[in-house]
Coordinates of C-alpha atoms and ligand atoms in Angstrom, one line a residue:
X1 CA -98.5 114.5 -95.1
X2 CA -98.4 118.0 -95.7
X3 CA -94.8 117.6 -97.9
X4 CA -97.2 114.6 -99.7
X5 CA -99.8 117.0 -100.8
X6 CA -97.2 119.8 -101.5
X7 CA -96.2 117.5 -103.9
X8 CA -99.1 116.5 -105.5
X9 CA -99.8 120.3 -105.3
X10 CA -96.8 120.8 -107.7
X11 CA -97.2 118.0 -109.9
X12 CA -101.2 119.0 -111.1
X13 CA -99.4 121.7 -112.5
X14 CA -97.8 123.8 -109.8
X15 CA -100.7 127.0 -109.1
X16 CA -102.9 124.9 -107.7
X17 CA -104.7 126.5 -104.2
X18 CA -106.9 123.6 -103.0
X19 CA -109.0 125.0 -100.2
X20 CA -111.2 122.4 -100.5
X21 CA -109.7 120.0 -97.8
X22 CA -111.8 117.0 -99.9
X23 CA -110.2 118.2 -103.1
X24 CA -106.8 118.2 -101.9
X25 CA -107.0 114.7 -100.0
X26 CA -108.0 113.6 -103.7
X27 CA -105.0 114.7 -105.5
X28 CA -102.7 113.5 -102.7
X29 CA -104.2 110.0 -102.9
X30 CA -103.9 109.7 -106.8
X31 CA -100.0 111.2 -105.9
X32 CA -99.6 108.5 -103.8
X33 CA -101.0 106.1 -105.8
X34 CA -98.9 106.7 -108.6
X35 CA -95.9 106.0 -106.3
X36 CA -97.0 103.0 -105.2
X37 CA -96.5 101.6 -108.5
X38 CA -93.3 102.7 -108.9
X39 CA -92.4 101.3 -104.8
X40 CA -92.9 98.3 -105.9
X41 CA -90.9 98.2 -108.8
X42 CA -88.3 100.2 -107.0
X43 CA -87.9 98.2 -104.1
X44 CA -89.2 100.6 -101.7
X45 CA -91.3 98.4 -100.0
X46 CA -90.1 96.1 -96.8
X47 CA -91.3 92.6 -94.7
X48 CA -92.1 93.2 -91.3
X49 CA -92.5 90.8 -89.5
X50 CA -94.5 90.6 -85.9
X51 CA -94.3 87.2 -83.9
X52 CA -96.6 85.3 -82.3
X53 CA -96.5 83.4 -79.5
X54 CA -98.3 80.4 -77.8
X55 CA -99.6 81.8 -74.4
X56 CA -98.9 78.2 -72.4
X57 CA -95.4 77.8 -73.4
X58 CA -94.1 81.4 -74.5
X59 CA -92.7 79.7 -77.5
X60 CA -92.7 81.8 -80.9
X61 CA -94.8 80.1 -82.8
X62 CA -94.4 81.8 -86.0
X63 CA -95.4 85.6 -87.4
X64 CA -97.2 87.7 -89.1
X65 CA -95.8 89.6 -92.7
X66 CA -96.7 93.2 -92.6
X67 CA -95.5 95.5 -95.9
X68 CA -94.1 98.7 -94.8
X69 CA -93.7 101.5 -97.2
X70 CA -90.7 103.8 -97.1
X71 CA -91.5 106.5 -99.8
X72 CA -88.3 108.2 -101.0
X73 CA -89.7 112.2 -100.1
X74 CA -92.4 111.3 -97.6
X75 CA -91.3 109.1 -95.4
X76 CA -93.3 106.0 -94.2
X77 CA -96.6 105.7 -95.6
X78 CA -99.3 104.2 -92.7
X79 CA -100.0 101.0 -94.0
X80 CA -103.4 101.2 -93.4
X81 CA -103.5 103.9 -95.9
X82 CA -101.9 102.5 -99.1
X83 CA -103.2 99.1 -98.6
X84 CA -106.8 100.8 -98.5
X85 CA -105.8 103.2 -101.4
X86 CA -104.4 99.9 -103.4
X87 CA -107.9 98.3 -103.1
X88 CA -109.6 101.2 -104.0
X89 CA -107.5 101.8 -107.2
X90 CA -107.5 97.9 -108.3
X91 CA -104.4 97.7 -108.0
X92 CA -103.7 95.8 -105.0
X93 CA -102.3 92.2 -106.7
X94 CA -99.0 93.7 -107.8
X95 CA -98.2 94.4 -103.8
X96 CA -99.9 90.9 -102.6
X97 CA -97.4 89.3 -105.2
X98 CA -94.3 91.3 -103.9
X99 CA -95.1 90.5 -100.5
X100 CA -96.0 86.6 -101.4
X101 CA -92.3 86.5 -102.9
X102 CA -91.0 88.2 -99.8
X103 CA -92.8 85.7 -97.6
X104 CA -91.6 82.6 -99.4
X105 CA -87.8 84.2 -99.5
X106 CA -88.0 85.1 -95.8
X107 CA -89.5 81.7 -94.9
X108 CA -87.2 79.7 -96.8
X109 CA -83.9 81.4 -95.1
X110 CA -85.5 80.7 -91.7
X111 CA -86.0 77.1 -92.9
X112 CA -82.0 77.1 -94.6
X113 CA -81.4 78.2 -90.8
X114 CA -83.2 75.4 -89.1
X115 CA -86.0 77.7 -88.0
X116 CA -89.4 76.4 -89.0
X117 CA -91.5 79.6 -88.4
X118 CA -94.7 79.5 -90.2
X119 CA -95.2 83.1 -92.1
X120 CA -99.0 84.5 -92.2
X121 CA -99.5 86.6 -95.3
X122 CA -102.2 88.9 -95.4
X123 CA -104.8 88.2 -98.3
X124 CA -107.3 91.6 -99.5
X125 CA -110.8 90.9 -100.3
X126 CA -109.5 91.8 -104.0
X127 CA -107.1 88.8 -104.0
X128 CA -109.9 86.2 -103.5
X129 CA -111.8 87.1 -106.7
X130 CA -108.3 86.7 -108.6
X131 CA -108.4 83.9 -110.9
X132 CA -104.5 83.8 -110.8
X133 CA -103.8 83.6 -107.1
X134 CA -104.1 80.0 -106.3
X135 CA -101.6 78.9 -109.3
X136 CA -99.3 81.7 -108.4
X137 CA -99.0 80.7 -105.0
X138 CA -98.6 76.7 -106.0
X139 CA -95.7 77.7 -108.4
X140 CA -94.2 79.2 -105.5
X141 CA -94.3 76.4 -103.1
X142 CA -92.7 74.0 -106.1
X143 CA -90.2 76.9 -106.9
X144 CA -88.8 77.4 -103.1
X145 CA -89.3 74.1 -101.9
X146 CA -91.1 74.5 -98.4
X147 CA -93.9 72.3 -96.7
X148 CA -97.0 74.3 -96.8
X149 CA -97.0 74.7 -93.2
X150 CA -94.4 77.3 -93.4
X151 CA -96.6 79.6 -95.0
X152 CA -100.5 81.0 -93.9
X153 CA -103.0 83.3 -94.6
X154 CA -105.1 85.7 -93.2
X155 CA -108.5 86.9 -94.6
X156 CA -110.7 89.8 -92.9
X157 CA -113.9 88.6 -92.0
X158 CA -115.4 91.7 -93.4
X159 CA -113.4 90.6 -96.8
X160 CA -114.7 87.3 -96.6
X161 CA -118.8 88.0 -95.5
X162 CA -118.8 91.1 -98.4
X163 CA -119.3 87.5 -100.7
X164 CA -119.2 84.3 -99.2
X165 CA -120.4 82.1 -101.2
X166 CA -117.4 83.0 -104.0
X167 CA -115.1 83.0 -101.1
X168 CA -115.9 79.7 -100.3
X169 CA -114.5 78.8 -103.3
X170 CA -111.2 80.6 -103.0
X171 CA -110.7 79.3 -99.5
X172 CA -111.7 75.8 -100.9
X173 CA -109.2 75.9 -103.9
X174 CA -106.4 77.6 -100.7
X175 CA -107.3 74.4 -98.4
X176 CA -106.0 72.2 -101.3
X177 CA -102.7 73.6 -100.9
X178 CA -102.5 72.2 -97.6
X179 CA -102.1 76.0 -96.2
X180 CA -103.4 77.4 -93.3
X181 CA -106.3 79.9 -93.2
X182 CA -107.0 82.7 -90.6
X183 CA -109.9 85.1 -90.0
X184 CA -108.4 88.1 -89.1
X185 CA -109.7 91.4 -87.2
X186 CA -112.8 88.6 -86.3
X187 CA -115.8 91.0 -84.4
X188 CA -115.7 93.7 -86.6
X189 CA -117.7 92.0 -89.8
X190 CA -120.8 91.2 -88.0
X191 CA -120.9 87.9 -88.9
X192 CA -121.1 84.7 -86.4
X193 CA -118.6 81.8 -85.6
X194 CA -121.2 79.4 -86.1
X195 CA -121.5 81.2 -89.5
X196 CA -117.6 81.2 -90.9
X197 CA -117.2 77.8 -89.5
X198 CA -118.6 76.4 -92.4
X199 CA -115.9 77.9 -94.0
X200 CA -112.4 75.5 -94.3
X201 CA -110.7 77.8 -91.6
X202 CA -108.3 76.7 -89.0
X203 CA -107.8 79.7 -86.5
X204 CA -109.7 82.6 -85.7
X205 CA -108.0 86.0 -84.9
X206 CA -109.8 88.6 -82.2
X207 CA -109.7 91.7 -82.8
X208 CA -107.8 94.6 -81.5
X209 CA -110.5 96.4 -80.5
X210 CA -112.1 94.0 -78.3
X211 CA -108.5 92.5 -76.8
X212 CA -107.1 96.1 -76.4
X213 CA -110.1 97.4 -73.4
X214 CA -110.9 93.6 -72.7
X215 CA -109.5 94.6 -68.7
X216 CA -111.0 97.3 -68.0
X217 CA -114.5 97.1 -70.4
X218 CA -116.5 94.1 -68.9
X219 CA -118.8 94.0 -72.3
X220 CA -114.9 93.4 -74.4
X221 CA -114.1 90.9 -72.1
X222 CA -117.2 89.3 -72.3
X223 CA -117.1 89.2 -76.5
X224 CA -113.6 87.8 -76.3
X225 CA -114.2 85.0 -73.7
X226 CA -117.1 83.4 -75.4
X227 CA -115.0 83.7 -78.8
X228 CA -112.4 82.0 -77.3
X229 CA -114.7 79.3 -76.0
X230 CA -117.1 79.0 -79.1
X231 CA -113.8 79.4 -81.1
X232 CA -112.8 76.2 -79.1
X233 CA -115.6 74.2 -79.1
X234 CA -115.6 75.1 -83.1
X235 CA -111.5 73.5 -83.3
X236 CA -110.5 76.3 -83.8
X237 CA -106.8 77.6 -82.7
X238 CA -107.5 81.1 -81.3
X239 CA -105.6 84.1 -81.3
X240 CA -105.8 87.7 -79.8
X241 CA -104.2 90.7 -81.5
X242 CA -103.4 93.8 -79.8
X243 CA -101.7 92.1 -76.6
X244 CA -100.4 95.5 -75.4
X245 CA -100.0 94.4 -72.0
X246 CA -99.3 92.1 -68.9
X247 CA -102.5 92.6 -67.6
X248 CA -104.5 91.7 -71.0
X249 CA -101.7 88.6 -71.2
X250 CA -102.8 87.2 -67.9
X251 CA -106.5 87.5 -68.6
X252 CA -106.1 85.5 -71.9
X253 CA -103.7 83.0 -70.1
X254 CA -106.9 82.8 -67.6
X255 CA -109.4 82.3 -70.5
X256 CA -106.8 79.7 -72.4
X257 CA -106.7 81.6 -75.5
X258 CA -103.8 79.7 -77.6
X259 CA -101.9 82.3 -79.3
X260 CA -101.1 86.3 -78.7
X261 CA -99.8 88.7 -80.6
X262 CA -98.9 92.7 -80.0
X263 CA -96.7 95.4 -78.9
X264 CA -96.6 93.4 -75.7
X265 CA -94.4 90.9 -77.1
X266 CA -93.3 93.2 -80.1
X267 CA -94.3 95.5 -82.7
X268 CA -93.5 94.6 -86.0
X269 CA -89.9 94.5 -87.0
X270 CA -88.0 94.2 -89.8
X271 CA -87.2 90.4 -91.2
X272 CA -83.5 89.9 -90.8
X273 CA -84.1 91.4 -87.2
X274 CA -86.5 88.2 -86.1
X275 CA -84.0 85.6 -85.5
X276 CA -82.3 87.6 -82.9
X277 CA -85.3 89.0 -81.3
X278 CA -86.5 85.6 -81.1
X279 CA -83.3 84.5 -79.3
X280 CA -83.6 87.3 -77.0
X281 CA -87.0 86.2 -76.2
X282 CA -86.3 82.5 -75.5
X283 CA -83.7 83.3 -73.6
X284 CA -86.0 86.0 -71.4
X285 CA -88.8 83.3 -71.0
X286 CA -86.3 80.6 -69.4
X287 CA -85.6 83.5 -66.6
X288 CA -89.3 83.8 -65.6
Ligands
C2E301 P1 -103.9 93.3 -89.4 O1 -103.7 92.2 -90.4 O2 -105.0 93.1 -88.4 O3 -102.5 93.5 -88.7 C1 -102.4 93.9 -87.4 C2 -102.1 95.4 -87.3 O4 -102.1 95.8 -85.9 C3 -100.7 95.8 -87.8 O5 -100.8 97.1 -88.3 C4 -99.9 95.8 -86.5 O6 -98.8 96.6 -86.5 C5 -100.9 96.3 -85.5 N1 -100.7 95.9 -84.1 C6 -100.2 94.7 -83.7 N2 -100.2 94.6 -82.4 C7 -100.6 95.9 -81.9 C8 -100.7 96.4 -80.6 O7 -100.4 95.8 -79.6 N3 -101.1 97.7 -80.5 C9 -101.5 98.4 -81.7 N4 -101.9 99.7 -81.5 N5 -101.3 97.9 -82.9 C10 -100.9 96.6 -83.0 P2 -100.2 97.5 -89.7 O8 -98.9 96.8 -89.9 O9 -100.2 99.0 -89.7 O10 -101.3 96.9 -90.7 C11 -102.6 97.4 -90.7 C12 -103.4 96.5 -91.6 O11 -103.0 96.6 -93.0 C13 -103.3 95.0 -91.2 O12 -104.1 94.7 -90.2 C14 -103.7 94.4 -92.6 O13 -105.1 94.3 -92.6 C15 -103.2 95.4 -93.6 N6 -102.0 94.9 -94.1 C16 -100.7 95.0 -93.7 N7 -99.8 94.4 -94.5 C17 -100.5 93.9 -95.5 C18 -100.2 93.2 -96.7 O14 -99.1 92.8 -97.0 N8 -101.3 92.9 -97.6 C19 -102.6 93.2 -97.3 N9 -103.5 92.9 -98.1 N10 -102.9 93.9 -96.1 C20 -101.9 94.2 -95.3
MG302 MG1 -103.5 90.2 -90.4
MG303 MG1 -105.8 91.6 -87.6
MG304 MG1 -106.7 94.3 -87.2

């Protein structure tokens, strides 16, 4: 960070003292975002991917796409950081095309392999209100040739309650492909289930924040039981992120939640790395 704002020191002209910490956080996010445009041209972004698995069976049942950034000078950006500066800017469609193609590639040399892993691509709020999206993403399905199982989405539930009633449309025109949908990072938008069920959603995804503490703070494991049970009663397919732990796996093996995902299983690696961490897994889960 501090070779980032160096930089950006340099570039507005090279005298430039910022002692204002706000001022220089500015000039280091318009650095960056700068950059960004050129990552993407330049292929300096990268598909990780992190899997999930059913918690009855142990079986991978698919993963989640996650861009990483690996800037030339600066390292790897947190993700968190340029996806919220991309939103910010406007300019967040470029990236959520890169990493649809870098889905349907990834996803169609799994299925080339025999492997028939469904790929969850994370949508921003932005993305819904793009008129484009939906007949970007059919020309992609027609163009690689996959069943729309292969590939998913997930949508924040803050992303999706900042304007539900034009999301509803979105999701609607999504649902037509046959794809699908996920509320991710679910607890932290302050909406209900009862609510977003009216919504065309399959699966609901608890937050970290809940599933992380959920063993040793009684009022987290009380939010993700009765999401797991209302999630249920709903139809919906529920899954907790953040597994970091045995301890957190057992309780949600206890409470029958269907899928888990987390460092517990594995952080997020790169694509081409999956098919043998997946073997390696398999062959782990027979043992147990
Ligand atoms: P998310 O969609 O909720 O993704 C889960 C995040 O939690 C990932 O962070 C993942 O690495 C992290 N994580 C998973 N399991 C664990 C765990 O057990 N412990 C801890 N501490 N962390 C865990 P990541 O990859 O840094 O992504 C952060 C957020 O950035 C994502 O949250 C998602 O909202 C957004 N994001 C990532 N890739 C994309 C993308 O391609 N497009 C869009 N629009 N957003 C993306
Ligand atoms: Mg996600
Ligand atoms: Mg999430
Ligand atoms: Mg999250």
């Amino acid at each position: 960070a501090n070779v980032a704002m160096h930089q950006a020191n340099l570039a507005s002209g090279g005298y430039a003292m910022y002692t204002e910490g706000q001022e220089q956080e500015h000039t280091r996010r318009l650095a960056l975002m700068g950059d960004l445009h050129r990552a993407i041209k330049n292929s300096e972004l990268r598909l990780f991917c992190q899997p999930k698995v059913d918690i009855q069976s142990r079986r991978v049942c698919g993963a989640e796409a996650l861009v990483r950034w690996q800037h030339p000078q600066h390292g790897n950006i947190p993700t968190f950081e340029f996806i919220q500066l991309a939103e910010e800017a406007g300019t967040i469609t470029p990236l959520t095309n890169w990493m649809l193609e870098a889905a349907f590639s990834q996803t169609y040399a799994w299925h080339e392999a025999g492997l028939e892993w469904p790929l969850a691509v994370n949508l921003s709020g932005h993305d819904l209100y793009d008129p484009r999206l939906i007949e970007r993403i059919r020309g992609m399905f027609s163009t690689w040739g996959i069943a729309p199982s292969l590939i998913q989405f997930e949508l924040t539930e803050s992303a999706v309650m900042a304007n539900p009633t034009a999301c509803l449309e979105t999701l609607a025109r999504l649902k037509q492909l046959d794809v699908k949908l996920f509320i991710d990072d679910y607890g932290t938008g302050y909406s209900s289930l009862s609510y977003l069920q009216k919504l065309p959603i399959d699966a609901v995804k608890i937050d970290q924040s809940f599933v992380m503490p959920m063993v040793i703070n009684s009022n987290s494991a009380m939010i993700v039981s009765s999401t797991i049970e209302l999630g249920h009663n709903l139809g919906l397919t529920v899954v907790a992120e953040g597994v970091d732990s045995q301890a957190v796996w057992d309780r949600l093996a206890a409470l029958k939640c269907d899928v888990a995902q987390g460092y517990h299983i594995s952080m997020p690696m790169p694509a081409e790395q999956f098919q043998a961490w997946s073997s390696a897994w398999s062959q782990g889960s027979h043992c147990q």
